[in-house]
PDB file of C-alpha atoms in Angstrom:
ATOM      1  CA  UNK H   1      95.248   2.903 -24.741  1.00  0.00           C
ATOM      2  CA  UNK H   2      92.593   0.278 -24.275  1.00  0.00           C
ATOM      3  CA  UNK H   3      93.163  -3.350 -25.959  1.00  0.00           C
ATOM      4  CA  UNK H   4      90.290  -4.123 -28.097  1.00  0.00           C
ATOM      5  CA  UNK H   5      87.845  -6.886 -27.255  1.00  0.00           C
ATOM      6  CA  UNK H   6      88.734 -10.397 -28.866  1.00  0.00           C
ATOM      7  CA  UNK H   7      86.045 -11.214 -31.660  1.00  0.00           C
ATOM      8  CA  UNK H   8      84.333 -14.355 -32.056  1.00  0.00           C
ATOM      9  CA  UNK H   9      81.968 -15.987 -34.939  1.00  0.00           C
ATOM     10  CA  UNK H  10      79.110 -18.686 -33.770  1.00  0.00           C
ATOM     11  CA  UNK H  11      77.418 -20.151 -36.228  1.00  0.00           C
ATOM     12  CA  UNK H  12      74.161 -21.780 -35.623  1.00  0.00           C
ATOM     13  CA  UNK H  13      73.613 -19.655 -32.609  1.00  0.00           C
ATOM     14  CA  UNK H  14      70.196 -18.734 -32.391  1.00  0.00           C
ATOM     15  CA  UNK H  15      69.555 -22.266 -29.996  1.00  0.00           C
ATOM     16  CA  UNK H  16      70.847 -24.373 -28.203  1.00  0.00           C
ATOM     17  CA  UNK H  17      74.659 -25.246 -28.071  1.00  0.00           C
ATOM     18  CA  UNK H  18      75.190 -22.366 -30.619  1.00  0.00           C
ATOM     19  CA  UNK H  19      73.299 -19.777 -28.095  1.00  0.00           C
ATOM     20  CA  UNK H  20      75.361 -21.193 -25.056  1.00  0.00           C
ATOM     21  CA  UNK H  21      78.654 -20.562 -26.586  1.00  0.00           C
ATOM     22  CA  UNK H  22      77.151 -16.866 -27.134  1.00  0.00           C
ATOM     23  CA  UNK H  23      76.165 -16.454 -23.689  1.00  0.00           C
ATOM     24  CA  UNK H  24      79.423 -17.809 -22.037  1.00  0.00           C
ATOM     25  CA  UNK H  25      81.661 -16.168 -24.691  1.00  0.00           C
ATOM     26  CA  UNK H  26      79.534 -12.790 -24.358  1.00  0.00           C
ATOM     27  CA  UNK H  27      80.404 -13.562 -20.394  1.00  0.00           C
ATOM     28  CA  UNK H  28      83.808 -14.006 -20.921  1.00  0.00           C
ATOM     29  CA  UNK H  29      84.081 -10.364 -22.671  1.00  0.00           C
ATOM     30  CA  UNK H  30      84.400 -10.991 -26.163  1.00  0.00           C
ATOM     31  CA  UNK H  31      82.803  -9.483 -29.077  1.00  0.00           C
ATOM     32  CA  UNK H  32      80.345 -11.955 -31.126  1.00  0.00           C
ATOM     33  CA  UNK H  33      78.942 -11.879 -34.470  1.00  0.00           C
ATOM     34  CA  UNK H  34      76.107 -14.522 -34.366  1.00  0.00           C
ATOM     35  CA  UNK H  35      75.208 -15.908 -37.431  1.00  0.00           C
ATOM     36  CA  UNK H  36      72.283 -18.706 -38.597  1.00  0.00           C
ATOM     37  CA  UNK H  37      69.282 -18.420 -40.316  1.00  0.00           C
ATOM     38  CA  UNK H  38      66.461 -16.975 -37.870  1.00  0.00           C
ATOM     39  CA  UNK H  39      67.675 -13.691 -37.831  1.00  0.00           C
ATOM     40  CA  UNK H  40      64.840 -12.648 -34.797  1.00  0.00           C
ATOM     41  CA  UNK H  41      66.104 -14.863 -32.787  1.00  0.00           C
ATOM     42  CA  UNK H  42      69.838 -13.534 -32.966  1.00  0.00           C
ATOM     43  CA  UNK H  43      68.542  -9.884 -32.416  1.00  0.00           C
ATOM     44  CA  UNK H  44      66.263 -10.688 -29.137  1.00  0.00           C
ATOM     45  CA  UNK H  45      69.871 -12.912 -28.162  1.00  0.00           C
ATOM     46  CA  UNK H  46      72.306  -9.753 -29.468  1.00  0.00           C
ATOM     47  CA  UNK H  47      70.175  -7.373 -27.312  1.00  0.00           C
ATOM     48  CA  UNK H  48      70.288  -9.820 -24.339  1.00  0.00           C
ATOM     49  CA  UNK H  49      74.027 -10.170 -24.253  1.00  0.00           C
ATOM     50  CA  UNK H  50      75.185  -6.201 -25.339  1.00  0.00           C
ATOM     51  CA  UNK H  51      72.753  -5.008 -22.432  1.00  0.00           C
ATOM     52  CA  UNK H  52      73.758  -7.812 -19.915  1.00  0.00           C
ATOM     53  CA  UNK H  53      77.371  -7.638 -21.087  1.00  0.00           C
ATOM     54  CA  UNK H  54      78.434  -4.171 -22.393  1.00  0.00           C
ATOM     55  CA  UNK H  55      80.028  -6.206 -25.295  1.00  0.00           C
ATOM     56  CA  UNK H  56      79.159  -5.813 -29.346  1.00  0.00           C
ATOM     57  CA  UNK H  57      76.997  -8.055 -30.675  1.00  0.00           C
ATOM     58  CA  UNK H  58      76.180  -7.964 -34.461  1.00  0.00           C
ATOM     59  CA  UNK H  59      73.493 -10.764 -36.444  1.00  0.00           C
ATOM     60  CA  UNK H  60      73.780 -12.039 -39.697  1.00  0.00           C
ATOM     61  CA  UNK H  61      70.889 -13.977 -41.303  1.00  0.00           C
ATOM     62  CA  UNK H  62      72.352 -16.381 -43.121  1.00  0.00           C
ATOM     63  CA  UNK H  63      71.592 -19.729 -44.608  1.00  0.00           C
ATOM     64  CA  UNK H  64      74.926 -21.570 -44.025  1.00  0.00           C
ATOM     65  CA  UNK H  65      73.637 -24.350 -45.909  1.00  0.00           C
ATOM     66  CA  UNK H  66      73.659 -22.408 -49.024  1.00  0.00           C
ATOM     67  CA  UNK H  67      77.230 -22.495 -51.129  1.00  0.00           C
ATOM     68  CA  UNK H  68      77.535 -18.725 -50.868  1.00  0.00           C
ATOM     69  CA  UNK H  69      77.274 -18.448 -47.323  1.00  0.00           C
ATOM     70  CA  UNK H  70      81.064 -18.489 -46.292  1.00  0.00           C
ATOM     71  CA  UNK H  71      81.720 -15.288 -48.912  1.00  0.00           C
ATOM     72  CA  UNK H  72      78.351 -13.677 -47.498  1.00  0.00           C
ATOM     73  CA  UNK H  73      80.026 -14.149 -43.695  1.00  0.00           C
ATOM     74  CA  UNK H  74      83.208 -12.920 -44.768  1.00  0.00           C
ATOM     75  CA  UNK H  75      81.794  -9.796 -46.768  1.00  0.00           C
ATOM     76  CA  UNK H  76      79.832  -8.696 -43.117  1.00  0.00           C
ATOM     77  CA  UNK H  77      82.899  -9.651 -41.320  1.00  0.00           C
ATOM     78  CA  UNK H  78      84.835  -6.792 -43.942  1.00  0.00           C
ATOM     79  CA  UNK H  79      81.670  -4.498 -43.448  1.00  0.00           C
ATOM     80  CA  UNK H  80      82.620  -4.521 -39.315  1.00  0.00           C
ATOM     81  CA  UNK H  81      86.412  -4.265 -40.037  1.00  0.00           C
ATOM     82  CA  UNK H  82      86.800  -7.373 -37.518  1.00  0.00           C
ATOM     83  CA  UNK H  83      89.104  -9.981 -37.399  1.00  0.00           C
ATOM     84  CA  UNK H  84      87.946 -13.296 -35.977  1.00  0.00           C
ATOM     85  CA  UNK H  85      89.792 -14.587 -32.752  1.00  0.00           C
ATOM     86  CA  UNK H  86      87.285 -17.440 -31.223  1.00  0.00           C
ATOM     87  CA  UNK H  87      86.011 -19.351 -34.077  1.00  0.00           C
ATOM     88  CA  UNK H  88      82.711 -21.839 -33.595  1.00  0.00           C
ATOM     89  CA  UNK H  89      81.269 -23.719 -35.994  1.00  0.00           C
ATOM     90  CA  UNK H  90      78.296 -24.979 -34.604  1.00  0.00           C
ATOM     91  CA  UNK H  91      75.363 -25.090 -37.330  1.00  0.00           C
ATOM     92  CA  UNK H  92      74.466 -28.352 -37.684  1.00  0.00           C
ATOM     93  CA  UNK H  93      71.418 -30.665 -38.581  1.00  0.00           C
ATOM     94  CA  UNK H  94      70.420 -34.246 -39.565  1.00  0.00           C
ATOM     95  CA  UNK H  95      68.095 -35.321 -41.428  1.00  0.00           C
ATOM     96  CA  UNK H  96      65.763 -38.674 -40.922  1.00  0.00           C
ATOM     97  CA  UNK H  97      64.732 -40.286 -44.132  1.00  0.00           C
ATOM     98  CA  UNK H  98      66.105 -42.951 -46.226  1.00  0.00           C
ATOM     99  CA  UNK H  99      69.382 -42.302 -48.075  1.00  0.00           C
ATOM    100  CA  UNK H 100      67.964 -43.711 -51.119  1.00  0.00           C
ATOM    101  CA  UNK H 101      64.635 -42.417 -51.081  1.00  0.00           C
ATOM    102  CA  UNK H 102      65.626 -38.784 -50.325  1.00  0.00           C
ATOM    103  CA  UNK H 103      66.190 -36.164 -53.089  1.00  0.00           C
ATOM    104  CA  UNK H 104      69.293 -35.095 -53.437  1.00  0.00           C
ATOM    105  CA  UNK H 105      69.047 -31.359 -51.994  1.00  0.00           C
ATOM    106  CA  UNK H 106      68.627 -32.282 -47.955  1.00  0.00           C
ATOM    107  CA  UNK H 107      71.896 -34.556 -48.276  1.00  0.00           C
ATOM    108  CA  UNK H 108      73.562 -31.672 -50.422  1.00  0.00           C
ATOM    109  CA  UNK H 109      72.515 -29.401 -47.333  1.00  0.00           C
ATOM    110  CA  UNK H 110      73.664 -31.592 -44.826  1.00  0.00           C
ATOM    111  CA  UNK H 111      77.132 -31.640 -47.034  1.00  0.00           C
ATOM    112  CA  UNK H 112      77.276 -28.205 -47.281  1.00  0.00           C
ATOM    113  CA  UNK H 113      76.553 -26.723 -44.431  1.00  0.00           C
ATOM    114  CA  UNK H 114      79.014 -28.966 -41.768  1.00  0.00           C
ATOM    115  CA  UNK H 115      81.676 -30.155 -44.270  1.00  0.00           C
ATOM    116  CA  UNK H 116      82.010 -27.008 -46.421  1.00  0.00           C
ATOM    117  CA  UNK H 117      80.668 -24.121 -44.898  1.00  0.00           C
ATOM    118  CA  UNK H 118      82.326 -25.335 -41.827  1.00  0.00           C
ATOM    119  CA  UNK H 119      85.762 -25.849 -43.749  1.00  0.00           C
ATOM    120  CA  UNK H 120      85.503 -22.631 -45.809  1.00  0.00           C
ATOM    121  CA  UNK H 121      84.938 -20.384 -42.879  1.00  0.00           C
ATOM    122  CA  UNK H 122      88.474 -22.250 -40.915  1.00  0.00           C
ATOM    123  CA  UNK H 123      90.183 -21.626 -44.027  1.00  0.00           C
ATOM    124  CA  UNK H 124      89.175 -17.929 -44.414  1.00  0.00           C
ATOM    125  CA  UNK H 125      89.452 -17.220 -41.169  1.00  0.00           C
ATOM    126  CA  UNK H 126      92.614 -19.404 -39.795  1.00  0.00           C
ATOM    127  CA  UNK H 127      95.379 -17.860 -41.641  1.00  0.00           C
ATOM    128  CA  UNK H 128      94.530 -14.723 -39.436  1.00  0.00           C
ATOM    129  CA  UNK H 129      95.039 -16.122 -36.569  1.00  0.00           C
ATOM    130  CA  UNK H 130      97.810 -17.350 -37.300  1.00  0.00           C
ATOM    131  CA  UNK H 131      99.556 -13.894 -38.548  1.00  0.00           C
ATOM    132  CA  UNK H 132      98.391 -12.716 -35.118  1.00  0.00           C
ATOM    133  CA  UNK H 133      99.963 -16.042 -33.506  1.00  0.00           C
ATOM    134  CA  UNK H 134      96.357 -16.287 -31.399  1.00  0.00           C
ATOM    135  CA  UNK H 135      93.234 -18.299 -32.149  1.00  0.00           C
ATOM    136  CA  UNK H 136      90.683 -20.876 -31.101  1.00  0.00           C
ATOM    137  CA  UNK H 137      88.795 -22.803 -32.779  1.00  0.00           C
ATOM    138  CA  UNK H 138      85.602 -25.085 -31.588  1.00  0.00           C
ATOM    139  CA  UNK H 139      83.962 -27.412 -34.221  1.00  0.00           C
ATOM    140  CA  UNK H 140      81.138 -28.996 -33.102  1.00  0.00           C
ATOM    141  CA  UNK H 141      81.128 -32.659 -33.982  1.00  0.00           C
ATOM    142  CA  UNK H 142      79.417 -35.556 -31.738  1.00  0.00           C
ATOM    143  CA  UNK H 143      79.665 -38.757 -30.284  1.00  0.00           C
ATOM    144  CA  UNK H 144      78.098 -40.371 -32.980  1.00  0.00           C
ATOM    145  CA  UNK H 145      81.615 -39.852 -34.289  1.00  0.00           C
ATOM    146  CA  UNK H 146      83.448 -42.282 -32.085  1.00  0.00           C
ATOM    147  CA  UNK H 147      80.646 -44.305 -31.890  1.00  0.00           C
ATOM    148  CA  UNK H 148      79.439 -47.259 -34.194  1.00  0.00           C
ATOM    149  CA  UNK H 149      77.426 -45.943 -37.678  1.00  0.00           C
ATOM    150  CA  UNK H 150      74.132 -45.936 -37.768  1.00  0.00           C
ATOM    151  CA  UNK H 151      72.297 -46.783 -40.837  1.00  0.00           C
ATOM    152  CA  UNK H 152      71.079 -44.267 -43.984  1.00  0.00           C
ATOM    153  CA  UNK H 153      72.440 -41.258 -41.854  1.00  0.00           C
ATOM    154  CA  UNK H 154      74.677 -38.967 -43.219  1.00  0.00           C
ATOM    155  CA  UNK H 155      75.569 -37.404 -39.906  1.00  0.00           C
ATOM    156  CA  UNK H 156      77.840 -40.325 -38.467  1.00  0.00           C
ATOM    157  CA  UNK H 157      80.010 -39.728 -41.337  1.00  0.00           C
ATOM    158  CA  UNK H 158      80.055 -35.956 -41.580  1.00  0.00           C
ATOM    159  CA  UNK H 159      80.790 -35.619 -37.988  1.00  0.00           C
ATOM    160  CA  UNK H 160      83.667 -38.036 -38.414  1.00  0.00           C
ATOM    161  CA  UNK H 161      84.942 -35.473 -40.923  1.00  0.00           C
ATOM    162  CA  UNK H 162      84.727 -32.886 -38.419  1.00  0.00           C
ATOM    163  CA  UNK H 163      86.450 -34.699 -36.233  1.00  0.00           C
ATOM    164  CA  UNK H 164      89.184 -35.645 -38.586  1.00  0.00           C
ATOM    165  CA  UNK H 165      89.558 -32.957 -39.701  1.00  0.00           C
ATOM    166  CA  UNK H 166      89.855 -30.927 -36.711  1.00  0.00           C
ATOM    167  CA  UNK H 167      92.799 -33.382 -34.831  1.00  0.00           C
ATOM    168  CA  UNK H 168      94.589 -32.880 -38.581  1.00  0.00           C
ATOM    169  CA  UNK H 169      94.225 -28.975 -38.312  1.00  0.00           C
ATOM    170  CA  UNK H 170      95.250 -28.550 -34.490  1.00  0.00           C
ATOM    171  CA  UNK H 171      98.795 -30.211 -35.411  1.00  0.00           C
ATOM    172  CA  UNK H 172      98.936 -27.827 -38.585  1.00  0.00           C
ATOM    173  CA  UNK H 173      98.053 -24.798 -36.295  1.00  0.00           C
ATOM    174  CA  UNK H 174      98.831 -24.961 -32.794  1.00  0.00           C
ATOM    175  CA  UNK H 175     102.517 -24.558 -33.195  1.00  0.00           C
ATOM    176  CA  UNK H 176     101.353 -20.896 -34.419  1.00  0.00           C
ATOM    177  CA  UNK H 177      99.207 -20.040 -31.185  1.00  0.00           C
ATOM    178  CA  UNK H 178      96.113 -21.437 -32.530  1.00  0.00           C
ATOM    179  CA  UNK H 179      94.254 -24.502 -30.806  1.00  0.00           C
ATOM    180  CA  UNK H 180      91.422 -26.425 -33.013  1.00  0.00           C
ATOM    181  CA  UNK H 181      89.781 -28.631 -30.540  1.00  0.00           C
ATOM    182  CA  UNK H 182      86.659 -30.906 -31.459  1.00  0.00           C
ATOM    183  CA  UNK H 183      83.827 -31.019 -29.521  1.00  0.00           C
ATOM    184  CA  UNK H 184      82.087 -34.137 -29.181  1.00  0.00           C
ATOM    185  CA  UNK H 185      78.722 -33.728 -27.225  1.00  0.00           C
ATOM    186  CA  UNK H 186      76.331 -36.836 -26.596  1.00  0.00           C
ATOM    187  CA  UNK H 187      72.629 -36.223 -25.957  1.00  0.00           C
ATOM    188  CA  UNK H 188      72.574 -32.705 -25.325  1.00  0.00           C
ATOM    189  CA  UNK H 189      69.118 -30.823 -24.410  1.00  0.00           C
ATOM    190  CA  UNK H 190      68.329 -28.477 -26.937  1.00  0.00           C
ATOM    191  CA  UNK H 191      66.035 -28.292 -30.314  1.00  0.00           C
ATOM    192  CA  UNK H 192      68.085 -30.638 -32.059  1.00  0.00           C
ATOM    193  CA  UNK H 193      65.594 -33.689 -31.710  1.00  0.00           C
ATOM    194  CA  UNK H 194      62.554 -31.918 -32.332  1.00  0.00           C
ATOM    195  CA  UNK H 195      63.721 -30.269 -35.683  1.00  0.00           C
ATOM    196  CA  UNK H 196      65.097 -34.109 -36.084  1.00  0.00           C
ATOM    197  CA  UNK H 197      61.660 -35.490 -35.578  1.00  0.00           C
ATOM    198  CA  UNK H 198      63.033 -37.652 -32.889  1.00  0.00           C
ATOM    199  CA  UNK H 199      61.660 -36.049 -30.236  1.00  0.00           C
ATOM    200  CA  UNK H 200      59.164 -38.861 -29.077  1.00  0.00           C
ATOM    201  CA  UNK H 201      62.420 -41.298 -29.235  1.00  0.00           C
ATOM    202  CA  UNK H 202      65.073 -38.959 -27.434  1.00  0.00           C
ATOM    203  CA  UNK H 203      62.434 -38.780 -24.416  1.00  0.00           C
ATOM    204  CA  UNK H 204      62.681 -42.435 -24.057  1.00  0.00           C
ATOM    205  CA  UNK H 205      66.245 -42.878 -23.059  1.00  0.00           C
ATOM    206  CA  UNK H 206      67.339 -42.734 -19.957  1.00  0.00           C
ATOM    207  CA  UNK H 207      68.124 -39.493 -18.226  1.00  0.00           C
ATOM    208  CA  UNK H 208      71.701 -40.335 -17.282  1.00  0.00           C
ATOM    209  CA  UNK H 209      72.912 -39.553 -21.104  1.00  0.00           C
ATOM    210  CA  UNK H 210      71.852 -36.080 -20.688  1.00  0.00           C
ATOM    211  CA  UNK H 211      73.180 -33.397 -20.487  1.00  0.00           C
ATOM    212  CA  UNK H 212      72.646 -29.124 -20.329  1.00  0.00           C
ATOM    213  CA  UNK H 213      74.212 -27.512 -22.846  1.00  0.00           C
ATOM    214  CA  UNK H 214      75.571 -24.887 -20.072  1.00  0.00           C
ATOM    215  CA  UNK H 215      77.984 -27.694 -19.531  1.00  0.00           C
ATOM    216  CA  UNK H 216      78.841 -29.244 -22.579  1.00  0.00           C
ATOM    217  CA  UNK H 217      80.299 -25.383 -23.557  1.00  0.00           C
ATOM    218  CA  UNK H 218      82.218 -24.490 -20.390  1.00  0.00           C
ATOM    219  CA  UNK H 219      84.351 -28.131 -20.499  1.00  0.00           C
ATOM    220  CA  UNK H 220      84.552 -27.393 -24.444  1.00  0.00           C
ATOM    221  CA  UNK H 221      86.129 -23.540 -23.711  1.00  0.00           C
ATOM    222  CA  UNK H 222      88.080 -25.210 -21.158  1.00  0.00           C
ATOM    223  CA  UNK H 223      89.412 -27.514 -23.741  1.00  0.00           C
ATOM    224  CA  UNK H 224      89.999 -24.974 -26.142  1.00  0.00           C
ATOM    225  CA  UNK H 225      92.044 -22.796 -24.075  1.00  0.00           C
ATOM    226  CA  UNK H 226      94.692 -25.970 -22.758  1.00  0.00           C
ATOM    227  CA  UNK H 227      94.451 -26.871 -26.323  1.00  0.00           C
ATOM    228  CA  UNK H 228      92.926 -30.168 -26.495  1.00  0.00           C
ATOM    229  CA  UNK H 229      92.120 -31.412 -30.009  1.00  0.00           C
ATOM    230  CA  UNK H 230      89.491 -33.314 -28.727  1.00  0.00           C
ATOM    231  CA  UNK H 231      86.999 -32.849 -25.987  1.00  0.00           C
ATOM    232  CA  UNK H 232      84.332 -35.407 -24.807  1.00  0.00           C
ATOM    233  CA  UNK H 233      82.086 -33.379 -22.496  1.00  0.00           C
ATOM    234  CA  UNK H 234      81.444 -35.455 -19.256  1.00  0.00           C
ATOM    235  CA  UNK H 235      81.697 -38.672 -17.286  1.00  0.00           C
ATOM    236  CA  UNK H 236      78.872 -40.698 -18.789  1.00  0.00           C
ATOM    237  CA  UNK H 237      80.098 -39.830 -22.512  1.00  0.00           C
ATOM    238  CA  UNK H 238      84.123 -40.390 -21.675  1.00  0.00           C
ATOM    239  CA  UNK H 239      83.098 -43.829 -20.941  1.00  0.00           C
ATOM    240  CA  UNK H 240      81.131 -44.660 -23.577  1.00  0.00           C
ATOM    241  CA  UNK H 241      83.681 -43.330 -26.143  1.00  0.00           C
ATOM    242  CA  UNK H 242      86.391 -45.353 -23.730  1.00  0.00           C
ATOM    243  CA  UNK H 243      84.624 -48.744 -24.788  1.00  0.00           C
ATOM    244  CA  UNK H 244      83.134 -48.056 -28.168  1.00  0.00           C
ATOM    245  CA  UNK H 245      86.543 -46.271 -29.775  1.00  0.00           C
ATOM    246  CA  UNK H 246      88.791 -49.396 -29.493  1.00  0.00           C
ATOM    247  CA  UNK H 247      85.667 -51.779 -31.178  1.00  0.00           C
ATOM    248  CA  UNK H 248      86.540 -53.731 -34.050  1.00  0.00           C
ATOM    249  CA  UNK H 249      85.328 -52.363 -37.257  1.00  0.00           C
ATOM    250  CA  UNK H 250      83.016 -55.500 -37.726  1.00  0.00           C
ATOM    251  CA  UNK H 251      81.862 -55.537 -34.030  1.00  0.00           C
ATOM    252  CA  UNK H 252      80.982 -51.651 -34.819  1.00  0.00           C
ATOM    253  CA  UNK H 253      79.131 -52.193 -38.284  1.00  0.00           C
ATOM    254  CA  UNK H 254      76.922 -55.241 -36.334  1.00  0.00           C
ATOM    255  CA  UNK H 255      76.537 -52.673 -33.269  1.00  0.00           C
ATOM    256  CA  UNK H 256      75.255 -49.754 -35.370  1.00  0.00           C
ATOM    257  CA  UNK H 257      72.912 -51.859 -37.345  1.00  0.00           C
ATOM    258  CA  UNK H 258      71.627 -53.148 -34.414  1.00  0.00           C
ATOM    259  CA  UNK H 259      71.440 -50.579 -31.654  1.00  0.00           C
ATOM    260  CA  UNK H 260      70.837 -47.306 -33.337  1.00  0.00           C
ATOM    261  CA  UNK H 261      67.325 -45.941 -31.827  1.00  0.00           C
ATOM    262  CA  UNK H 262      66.619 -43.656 -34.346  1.00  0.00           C
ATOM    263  CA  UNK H 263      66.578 -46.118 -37.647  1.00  0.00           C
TER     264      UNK H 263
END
């Protein structure tokens, strides 16, 4: 009798970081359901990976940003009859206006789609894993996490959530087989700056802070699997969380008000 294929969700994987984890996962033999909100672009990705893979890939256009996207993911996820093993919760965005001048429904977004959509979907699917004692679980939060805040951006302080939030959950878990690590990627080559409107700024930094996101996945699935709650993909972002991490809180307000290039 043949042991059926582990199952994992990606969320925000139609580019990007989201799209790596679906190639290297695909790779790796598991079964994905890919879920964002360009549902062309998951198809043309789902028939790359079942044809290069022999795995099953399923799509689900979704907007995770809206509040009934986590009963919309589970509902497909009844439809298949799957159980989720390899949880990632990658959608993500940030927007680039003035906290006080925006309207409410960008920020709400922002909230909703990687605070609770992200924490809905580890609460529906977690207790699973844990009846089955197996699980993994990658949220995708950032450096900007460990580093100082910058100003009017919402994103500093929701990916400090996620990165709360996910140490907090790994001690409630692990000792029931499943490992919550988050991943904490610097400047990462992808779509995230142009949708940001930052691209003209990202290109001006230096290339040393760079990195593919081929990379940033494979050390954050290594992570995952030795069950480390936190993982800071390579050398160049280790030691700038090593020096910024033990900064006074003063010394970090003055730094992030100071130094942030995208203000």
């Amino acid at each position: 009798m043949n042991t059926p294929r582990r199952k994992a969700l990606i969320t925000g994987a139609s580019a990007g970081i989201g799209a790596t984890f679906a190639r290297q996962l695909a790779a790796q033999g598991y079964d994905l359901l890919l879920a964002a909100r360009r549902g062309n672009r998951l198809k043309d990705l789902a028939q790359e990976l079942s044809q290069r893979h022999q795995v099953q890939c399923e799509v689900l256009s979704v907007d995770l940003a809206s509040p009934g996207a986590t009963a919309t993911v589970m509902a497909h996820l009844a439809h298949l009859n799957w159980h989720i093993d390899f949880l990632v919760n990658n959608a993500g965005l940030s927007g680039h206006s003035k906290f006080a001048a925006s309207p409410w429904a960008p920020l709400g977004g922002e909230i909703q789609l990687m605070m609770t959509t992200l924490t809905e979907l580890t609460h529906s699917i977690a207790p699973g894993m844990i009846e089955r004692r197996w699980g993994r679980i990658i949220n995708v939060s950032s450096l900007a996490a460990l580093s100082p805040p910058g100003e009017s951006l919402l994103y500093s302080a929701i990916k400090t959530y996620v990165l709360v939030l996910s140490q907090s959950l790994d001690m409630e878990f692990k000792p029931h087989g499943v490992h919550v690590t988050a991943l904490c990627p610097g400047f990462t080559h992808s779509e995230f700056h142009d949708v940001m409107g930052t691209r003209d700024t990202a290109n001006r930094l230096p290339a040393i802070l760079w990195q593919q996101p081929d990379d940033v996945v494979a050390e954050s699935i290594r992570a995952v699997m030795k069950g480390k709650p936190v993982c800071v993909p390579g050398t160049v972002n280790k030691f700038l969380a090593a020096i910024m991490r033990p900064m006074p809180l003063w010394m970090g307000y003055l730094m992030g008000k100071t130094f942030n290039p995208f203000k």
